[in-house]
PDB file of C-alpha atoms and ligand atoms in Angstrom:
ATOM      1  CA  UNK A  92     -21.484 169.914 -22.306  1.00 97.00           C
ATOM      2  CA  UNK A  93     -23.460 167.401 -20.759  1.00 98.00           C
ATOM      3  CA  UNK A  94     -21.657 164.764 -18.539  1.00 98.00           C
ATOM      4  CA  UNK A  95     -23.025 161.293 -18.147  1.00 98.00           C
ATOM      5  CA  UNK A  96     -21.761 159.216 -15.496  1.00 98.00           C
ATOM      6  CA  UNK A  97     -22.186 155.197 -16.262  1.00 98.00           C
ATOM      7  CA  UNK A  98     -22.442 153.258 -13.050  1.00 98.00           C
ATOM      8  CA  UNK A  99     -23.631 150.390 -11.135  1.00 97.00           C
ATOM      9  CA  UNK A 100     -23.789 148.772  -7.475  1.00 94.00           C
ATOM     10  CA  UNK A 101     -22.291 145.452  -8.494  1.00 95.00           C
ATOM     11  CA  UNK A 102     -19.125 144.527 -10.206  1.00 96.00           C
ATOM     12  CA  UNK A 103     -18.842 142.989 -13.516  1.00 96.00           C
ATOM     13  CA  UNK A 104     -21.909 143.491 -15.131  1.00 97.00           C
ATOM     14  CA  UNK A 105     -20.684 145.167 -18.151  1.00 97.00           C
ATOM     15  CA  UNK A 106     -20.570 149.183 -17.167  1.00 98.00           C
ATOM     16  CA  UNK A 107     -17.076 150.014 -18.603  1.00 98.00           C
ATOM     17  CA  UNK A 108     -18.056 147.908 -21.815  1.00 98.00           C
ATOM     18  CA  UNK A 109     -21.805 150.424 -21.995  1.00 98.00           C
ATOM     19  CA  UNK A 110     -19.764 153.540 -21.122  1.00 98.00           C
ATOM     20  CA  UNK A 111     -17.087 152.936 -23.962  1.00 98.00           C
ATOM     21  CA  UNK A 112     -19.223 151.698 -26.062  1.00 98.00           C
ATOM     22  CA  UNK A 113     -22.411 154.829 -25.539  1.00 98.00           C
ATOM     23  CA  UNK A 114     -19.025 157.223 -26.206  1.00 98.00           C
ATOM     24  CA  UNK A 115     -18.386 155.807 -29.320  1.00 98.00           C
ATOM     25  CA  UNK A 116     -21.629 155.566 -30.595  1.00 98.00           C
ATOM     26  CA  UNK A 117     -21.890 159.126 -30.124  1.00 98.00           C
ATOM     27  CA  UNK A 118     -18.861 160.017 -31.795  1.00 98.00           C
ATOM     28  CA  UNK A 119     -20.373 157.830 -34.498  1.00 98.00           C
ATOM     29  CA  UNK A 120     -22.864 160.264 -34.361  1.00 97.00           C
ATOM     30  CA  UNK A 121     -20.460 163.430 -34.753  1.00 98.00           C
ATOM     31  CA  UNK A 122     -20.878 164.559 -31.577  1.00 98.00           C
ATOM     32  CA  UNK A 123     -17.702 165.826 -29.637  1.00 98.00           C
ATOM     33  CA  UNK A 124     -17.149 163.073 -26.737  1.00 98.00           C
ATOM     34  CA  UNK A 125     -14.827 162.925 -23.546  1.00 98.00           C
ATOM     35  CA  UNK A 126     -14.673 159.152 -21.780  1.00 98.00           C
ATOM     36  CA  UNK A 127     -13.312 159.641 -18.498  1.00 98.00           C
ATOM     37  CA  UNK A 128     -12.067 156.268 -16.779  1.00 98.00           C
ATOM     38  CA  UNK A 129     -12.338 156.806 -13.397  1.00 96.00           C
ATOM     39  CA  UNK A 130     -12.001 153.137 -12.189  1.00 96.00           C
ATOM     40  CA  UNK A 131      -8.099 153.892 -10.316  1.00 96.00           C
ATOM     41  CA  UNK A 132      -8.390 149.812  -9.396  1.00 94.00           C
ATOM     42  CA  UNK A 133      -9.314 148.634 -12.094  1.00 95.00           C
ATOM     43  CA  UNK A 134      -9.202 150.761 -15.771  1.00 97.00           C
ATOM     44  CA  UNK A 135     -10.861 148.576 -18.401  1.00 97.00           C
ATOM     45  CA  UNK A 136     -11.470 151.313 -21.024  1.00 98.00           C
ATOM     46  CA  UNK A 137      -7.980 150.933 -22.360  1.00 98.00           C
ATOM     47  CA  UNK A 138      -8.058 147.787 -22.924  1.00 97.00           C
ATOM     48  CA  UNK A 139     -11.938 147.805 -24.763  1.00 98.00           C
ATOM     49  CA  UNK A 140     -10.323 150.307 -27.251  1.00 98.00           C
ATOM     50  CA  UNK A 141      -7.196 148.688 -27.986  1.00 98.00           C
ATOM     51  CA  UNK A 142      -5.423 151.171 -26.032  1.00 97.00           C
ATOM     52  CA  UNK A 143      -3.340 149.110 -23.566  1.00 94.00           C
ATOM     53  CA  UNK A 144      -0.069 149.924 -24.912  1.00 94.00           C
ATOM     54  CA  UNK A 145      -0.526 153.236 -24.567  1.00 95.00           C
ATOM     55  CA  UNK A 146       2.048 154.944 -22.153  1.00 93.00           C
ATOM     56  CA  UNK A 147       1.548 158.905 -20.703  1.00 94.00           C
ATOM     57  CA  UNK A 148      -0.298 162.030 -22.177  1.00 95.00           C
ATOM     58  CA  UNK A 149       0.804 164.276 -23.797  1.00 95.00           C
ATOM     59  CA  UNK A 150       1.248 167.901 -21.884  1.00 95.00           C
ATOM     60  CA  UNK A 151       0.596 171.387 -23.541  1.00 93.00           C
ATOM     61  CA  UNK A 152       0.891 174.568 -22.178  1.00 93.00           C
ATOM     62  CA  UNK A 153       0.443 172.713 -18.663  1.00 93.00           C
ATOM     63  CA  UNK A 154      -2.812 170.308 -19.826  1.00 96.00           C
ATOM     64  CA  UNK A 155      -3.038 166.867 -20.377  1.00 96.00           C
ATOM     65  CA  UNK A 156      -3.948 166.467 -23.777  1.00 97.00           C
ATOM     66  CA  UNK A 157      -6.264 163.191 -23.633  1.00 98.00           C
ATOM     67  CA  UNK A 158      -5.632 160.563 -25.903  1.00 98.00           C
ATOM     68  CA  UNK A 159      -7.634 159.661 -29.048  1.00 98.00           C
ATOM     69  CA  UNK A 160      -9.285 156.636 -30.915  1.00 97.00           C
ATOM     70  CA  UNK A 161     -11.287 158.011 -34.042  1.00 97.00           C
ATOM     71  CA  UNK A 162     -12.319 161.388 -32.632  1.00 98.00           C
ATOM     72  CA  UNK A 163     -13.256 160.248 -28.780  1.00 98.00           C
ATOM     73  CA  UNK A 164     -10.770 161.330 -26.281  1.00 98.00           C
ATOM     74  CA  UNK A 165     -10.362 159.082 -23.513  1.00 98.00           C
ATOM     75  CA  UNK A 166      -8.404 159.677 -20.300  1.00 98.00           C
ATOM     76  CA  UNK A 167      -7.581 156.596 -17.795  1.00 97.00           C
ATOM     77  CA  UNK A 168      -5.199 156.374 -14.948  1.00 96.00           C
ATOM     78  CA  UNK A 169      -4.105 153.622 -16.724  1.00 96.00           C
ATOM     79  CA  UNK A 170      -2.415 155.753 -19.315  1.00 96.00           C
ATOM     80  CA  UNK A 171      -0.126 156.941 -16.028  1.00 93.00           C
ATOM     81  CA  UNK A 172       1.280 153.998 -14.964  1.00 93.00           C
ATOM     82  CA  UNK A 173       4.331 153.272 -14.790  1.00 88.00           C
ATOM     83  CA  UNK A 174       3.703 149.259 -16.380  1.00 88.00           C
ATOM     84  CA  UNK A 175       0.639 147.949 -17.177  1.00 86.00           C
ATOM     85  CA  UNK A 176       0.318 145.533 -14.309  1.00 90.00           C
ATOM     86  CA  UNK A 177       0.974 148.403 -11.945  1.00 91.00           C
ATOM     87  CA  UNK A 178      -1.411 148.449  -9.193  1.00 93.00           C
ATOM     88  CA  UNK A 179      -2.801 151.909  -7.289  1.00 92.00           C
ATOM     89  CA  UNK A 180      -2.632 151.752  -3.689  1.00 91.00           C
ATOM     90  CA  UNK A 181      -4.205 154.619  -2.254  1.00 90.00           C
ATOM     91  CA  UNK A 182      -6.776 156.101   0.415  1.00 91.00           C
ATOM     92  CA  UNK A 183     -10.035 157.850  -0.216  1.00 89.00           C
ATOM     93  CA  UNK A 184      -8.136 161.498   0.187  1.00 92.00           C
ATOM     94  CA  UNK A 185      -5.515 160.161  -2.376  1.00 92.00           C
ATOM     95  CA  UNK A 186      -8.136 158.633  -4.926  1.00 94.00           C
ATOM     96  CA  UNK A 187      -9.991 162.493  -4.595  1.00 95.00           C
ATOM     97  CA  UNK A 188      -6.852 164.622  -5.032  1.00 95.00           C
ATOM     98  CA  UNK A 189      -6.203 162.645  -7.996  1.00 95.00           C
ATOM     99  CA  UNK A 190      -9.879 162.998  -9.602  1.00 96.00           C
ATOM    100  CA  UNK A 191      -9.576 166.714  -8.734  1.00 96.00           C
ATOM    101  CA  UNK A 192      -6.561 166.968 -10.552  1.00 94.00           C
ATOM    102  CA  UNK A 193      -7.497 165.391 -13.597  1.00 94.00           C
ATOM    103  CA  UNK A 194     -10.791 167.754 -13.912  1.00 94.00           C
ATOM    104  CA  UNK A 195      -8.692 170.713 -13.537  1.00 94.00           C
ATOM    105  CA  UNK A 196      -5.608 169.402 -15.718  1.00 95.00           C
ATOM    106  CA  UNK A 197      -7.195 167.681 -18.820  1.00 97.00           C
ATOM    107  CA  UNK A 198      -8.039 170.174 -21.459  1.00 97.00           C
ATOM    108  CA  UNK A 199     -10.757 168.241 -23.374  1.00 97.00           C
ATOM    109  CA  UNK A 200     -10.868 171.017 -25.608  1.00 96.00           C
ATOM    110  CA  UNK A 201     -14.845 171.640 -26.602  1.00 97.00           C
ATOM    111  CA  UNK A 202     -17.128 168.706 -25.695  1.00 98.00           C
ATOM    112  CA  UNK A 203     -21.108 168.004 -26.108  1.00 98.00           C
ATOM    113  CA  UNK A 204     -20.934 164.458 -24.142  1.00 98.00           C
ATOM    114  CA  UNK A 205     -18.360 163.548 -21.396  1.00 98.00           C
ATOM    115  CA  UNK A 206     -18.459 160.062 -20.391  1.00 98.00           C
ATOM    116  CA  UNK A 207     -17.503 158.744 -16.987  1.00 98.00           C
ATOM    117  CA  UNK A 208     -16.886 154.748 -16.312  1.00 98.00           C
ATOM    118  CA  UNK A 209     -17.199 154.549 -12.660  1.00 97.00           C
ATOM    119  CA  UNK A 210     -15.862 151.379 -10.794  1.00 96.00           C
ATOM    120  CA  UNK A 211     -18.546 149.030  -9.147  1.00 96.00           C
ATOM    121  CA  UNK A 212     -20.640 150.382  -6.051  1.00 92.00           C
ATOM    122  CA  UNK A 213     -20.957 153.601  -4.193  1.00 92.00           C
ATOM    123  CA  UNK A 214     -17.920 154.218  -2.822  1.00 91.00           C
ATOM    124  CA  UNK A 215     -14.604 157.024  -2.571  1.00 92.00           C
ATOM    125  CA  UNK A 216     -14.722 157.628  -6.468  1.00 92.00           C
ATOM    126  CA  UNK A 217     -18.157 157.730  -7.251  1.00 95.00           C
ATOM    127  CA  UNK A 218     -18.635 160.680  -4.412  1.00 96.00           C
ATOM    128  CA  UNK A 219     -15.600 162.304  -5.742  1.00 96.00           C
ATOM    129  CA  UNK A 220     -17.137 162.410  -8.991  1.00 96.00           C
ATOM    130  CA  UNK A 221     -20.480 163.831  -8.171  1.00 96.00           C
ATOM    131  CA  UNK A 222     -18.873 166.767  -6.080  1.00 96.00           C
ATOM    132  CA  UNK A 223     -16.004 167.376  -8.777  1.00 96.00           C
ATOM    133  CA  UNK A 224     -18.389 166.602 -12.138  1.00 96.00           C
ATOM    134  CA  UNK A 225     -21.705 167.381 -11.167  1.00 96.00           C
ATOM    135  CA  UNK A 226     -23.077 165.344 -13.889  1.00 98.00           C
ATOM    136  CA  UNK A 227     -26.302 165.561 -15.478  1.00 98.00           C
ATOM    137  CA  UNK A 228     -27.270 162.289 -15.639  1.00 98.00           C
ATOM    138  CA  UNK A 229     -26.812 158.854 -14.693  1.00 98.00           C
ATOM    139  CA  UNK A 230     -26.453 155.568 -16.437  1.00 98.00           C
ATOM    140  CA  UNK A 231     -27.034 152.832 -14.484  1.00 98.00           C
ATOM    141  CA  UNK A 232     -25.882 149.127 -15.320  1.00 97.00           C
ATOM    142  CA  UNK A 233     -27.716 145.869 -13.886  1.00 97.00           C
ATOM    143  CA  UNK A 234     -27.772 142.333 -14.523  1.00 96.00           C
ATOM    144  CA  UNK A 235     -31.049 140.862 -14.117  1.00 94.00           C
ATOM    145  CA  UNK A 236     -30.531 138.200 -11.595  1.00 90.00           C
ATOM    146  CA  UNK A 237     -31.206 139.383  -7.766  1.00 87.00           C
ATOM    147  CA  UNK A 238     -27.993 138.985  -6.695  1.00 88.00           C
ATOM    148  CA  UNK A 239     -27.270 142.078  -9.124  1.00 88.00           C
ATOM    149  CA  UNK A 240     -30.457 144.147  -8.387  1.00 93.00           C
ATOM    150  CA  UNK A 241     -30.496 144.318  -5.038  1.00 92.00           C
ATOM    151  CA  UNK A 242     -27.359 146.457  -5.017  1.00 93.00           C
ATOM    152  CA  UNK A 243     -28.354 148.436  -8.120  1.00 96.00           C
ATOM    153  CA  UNK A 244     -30.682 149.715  -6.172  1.00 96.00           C
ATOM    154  CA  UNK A 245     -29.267 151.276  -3.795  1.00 96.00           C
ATOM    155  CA  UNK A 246     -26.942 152.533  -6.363  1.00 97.00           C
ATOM    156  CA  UNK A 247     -30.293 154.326  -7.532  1.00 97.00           C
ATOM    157  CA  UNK A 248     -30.994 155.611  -4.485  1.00 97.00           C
ATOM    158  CA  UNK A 249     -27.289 156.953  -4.181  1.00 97.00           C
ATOM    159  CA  UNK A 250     -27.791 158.629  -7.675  1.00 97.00           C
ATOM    160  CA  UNK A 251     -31.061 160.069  -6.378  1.00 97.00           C
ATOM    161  CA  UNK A 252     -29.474 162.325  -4.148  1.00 95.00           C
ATOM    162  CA  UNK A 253     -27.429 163.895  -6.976  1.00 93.00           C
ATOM    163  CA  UNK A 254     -28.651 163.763 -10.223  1.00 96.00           C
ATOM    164  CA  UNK A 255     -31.695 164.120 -11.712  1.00 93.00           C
ATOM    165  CA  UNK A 256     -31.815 161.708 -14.973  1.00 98.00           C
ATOM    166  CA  UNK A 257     -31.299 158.180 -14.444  1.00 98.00           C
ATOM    167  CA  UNK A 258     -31.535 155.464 -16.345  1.00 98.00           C
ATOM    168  CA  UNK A 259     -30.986 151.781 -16.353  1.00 98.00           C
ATOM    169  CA  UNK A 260     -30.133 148.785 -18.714  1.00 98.00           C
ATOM    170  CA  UNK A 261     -30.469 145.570 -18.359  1.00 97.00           C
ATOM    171  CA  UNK A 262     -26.964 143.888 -19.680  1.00 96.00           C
ATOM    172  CA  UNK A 263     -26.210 140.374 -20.323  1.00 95.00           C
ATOM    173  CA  UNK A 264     -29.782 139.732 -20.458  1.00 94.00           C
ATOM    174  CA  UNK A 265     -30.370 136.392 -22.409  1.00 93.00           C
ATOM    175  CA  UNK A 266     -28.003 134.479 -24.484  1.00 91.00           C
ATOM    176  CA  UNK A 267     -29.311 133.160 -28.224  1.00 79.00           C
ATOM    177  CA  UNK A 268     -28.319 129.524 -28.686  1.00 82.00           C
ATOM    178  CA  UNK A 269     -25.689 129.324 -31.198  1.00 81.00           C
ATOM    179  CA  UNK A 270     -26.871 125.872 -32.298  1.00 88.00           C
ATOM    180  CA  UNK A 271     -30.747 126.248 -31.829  1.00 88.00           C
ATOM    181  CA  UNK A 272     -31.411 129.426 -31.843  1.00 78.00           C
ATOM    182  CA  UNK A 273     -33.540 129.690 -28.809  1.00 85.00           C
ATOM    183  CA  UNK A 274     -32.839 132.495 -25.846  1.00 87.00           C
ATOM    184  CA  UNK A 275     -31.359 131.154 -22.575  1.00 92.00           C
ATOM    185  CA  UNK A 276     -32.070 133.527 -19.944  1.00 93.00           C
ATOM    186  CA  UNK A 277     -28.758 132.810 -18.255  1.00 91.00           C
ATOM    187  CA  UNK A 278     -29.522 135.288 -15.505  1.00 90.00           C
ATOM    188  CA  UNK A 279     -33.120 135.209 -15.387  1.00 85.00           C
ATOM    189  CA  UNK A 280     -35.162 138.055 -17.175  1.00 82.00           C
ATOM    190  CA  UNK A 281     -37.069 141.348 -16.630  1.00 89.00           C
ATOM    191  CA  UNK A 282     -35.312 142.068 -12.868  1.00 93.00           C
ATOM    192  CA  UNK A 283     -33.815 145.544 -14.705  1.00 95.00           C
ATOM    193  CA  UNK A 284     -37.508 146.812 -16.161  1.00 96.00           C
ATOM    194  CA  UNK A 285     -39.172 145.725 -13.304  1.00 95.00           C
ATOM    195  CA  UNK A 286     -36.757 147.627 -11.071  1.00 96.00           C
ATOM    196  CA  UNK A 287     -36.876 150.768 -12.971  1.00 97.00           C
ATOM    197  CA  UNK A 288     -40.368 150.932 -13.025  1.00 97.00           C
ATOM    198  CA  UNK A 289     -39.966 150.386  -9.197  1.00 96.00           C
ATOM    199  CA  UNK A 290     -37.879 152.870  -8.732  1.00 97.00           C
ATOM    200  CA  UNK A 291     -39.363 155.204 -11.163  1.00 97.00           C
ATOM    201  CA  UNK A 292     -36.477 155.993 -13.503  1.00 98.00           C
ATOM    202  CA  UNK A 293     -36.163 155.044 -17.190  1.00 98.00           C
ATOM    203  CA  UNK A 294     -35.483 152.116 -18.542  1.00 98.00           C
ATOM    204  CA  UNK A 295     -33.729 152.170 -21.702  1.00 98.00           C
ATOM    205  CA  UNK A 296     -33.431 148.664 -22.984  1.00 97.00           C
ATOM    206  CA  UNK A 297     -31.878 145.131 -22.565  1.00 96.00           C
ATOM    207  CA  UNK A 298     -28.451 144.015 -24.195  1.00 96.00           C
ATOM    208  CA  UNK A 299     -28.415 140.395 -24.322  1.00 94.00           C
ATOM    209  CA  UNK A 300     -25.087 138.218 -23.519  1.00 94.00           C
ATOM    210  CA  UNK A 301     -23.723 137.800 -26.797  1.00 93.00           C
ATOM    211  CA  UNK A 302     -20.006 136.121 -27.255  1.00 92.00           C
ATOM    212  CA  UNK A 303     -19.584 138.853 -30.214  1.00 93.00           C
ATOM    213  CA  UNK A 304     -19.289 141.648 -27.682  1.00 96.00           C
ATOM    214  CA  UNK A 305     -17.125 139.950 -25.266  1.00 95.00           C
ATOM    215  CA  UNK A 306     -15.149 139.143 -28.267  1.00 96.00           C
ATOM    216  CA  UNK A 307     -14.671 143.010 -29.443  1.00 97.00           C
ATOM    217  CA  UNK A 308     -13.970 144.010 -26.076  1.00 97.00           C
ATOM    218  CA  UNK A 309     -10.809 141.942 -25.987  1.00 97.00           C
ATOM    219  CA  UNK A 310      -9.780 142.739 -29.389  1.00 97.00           C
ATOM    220  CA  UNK A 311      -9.871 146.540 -28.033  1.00 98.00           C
ATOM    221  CA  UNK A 312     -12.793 147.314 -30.650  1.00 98.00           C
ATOM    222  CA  UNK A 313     -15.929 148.680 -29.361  1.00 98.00           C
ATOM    223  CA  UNK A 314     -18.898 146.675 -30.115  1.00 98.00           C
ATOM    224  CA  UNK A 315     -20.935 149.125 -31.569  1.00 98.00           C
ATOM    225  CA  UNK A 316     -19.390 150.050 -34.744  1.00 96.00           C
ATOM    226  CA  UNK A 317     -20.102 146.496 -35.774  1.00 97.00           C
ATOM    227  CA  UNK A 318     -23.551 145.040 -37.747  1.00 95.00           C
ATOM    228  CA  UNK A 319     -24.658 141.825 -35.426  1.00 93.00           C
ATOM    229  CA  UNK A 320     -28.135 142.261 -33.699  1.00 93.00           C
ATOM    230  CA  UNK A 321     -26.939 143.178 -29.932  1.00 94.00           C
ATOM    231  CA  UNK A 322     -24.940 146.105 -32.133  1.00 97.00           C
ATOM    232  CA  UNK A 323     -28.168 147.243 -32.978  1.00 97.00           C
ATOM    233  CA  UNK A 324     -29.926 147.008 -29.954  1.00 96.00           C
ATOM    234  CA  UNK A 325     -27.184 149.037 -28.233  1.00 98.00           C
ATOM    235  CA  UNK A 326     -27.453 151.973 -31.120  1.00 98.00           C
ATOM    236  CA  UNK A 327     -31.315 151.890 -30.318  1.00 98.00           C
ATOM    237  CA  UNK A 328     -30.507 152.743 -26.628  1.00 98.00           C
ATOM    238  CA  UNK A 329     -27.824 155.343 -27.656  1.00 98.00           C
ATOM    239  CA  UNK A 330     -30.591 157.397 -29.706  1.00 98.00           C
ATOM    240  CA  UNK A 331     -32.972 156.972 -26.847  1.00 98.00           C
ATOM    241  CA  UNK A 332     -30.545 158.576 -24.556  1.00 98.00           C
ATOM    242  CA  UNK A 333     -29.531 161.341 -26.698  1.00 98.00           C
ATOM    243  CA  UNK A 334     -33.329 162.071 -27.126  1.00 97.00           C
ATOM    244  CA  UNK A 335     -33.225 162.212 -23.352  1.00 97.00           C
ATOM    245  CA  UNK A 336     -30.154 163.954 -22.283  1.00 95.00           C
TER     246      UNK A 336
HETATM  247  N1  LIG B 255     -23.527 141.889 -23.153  1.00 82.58           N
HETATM  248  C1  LIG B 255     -22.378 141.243 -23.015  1.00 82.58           C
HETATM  249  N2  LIG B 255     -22.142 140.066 -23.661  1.00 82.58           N
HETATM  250  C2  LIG B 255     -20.976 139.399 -23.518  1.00 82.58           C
HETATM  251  N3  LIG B 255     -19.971 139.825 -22.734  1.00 82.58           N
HETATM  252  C3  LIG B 255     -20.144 140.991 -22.076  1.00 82.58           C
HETATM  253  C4  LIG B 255     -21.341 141.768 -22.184  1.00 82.58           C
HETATM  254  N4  LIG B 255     -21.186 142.875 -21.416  1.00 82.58           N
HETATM  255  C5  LIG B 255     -19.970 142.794 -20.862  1.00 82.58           C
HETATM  256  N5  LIG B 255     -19.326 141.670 -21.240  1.00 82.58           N
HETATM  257  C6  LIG B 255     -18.014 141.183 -20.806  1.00 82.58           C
HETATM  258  O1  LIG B 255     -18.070 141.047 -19.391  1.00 82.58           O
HETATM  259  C7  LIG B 255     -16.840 141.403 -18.798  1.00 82.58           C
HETATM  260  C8  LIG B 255     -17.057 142.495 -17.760  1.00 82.58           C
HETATM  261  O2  LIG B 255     -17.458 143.695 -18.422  1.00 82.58           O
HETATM  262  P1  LIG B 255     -16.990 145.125 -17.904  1.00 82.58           P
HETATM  263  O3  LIG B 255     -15.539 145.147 -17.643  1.00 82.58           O
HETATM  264  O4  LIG B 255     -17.561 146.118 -18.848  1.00 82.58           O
HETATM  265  O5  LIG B 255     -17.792 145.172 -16.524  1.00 82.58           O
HETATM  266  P2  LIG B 255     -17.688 146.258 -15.364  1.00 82.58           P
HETATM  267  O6  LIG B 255     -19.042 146.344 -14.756  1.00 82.58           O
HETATM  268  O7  LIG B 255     -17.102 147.509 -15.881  1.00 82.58           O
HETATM  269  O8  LIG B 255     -16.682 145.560 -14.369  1.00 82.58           O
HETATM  270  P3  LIG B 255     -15.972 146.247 -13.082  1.00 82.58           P
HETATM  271  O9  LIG B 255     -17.002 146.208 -12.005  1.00 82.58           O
HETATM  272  O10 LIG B 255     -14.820 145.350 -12.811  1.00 82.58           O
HETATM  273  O11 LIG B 255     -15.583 147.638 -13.474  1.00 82.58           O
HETATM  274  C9  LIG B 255     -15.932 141.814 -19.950  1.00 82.58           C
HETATM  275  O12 LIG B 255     -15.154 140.722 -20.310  1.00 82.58           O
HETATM  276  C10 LIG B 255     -16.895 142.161 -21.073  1.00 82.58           C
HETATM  277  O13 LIG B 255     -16.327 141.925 -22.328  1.00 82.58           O
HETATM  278 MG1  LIG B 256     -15.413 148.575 -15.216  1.00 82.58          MG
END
């Protein structure tokens, strides 16, 4: 199994939208997928695949049994809850007991690809996750303004120390002018290649800011299944990662 952790240094910029959305396009593919949400503050992968309502897992023969939206099995905190609007207030130790426990206690059954959203930076969870996951790669979101960049890169240099792929996309990179067709580069352009080539990982493309994904996300449909362009240029980056991991 190889375990691909999607991260970023900033907040926002559209990693638990990628990490749903790379799992399902590799179920698409047939491939046996995990999506871990490890985000304890702030779980957004229930909600990008219409899985809000969804209250406890399952147990058998003392395992969480993950849930399951066309084939991908997904396990968020958020599932644990006792309300949806429930917050988690807890300390580093807490947040890593808890992380331990669910890689000991979910039986994922037999998996080529697991998945993990991590929330925004380098902080408790994201160490937590490299000890307990050792993953095998890294996925690493930016925006392209320099605002963004700055901190994705020293979410590179975190990832350096413990993994040896990584690779970034550039997200909400351009918007095309419903009226006139022309690209707005809302948050400037290029900061994400020209970083990776910087930094000397891989850069695997540039999803632009298009209302259509937004839209799936809160309809709890992931983008990707869909035919508009950015749906395309997000299956693109898929194959070019499972070329690469
Ligand atoms: N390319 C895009 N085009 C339009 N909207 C997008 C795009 N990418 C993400 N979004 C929207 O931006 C918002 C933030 O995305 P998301 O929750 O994936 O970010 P995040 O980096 O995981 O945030 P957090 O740091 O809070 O975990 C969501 O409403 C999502 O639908
Ligand atoms: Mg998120």
């Amino acid at each position: 199994m190889k375990k691909i952790v999607v991260m970023s240094g900033k907040g926002g910029v559209g990693k638990s939208t990628v990490a749903a959305n790379i799992a399902f396009a590799l179920t698409m593919k047939g491939y046996k997928v995990g999506l871990l949400d490890s985000d304890l503050h702030g779980p957004s992968i229930p909600k990008i695949l219409g899985l809000e309502d969804l209250k406890g897992l399952e147990v058998s023969e003392g395992k969480l049994k993950p849930a399951e939206v066309d084939g991908l099995k997904v396990v968020s905190i958020q599932f644990l809850l006792p309300s949806k609007d429930s917050p988690v207030v807890w300390r580093g130790p807490m947040k890593h007991k808890f992380l331990e426990q669910i890689f000991k206690d979910v039986d994922w059954g037999d998996l080529d690809y697991l998945i993990i959203d991590c929330p925004p930076g380098t902080g408790d969870e994201i160490i937590s996750i490299f000890q307990l996951a050792n993953p095998d790669a890294a996925v690493i979101v930016t925006t392209p303004q320099s605002v963004a960049i700055e901190d994705v890169r020293k979410a590179i240099n975190f990832a350096k120390k413990a993994v040896g792929k990584i690779y970034l996309i550039e997200n909400m990179s351009g918007l095309i002018c419903p009226h006139c067709g022309k690209r707005i580069d809302v948050f400037g352009v290029g900061g994400g290649k020209k970083l990776a080539e910087e930094m000397g990982v891989k850069f695997l493309g540039e999803i632009p800011l298009d209302p259509e994904i937004m839209k799936s996300c809160e309809n709890g449909k992931p983008f990707v299944k869909f035919d508009f362009d950015s749906a395309k240029v997000f299956r693109d980056i898929v194959d070019t990662l499972v070329k690469e991991v």
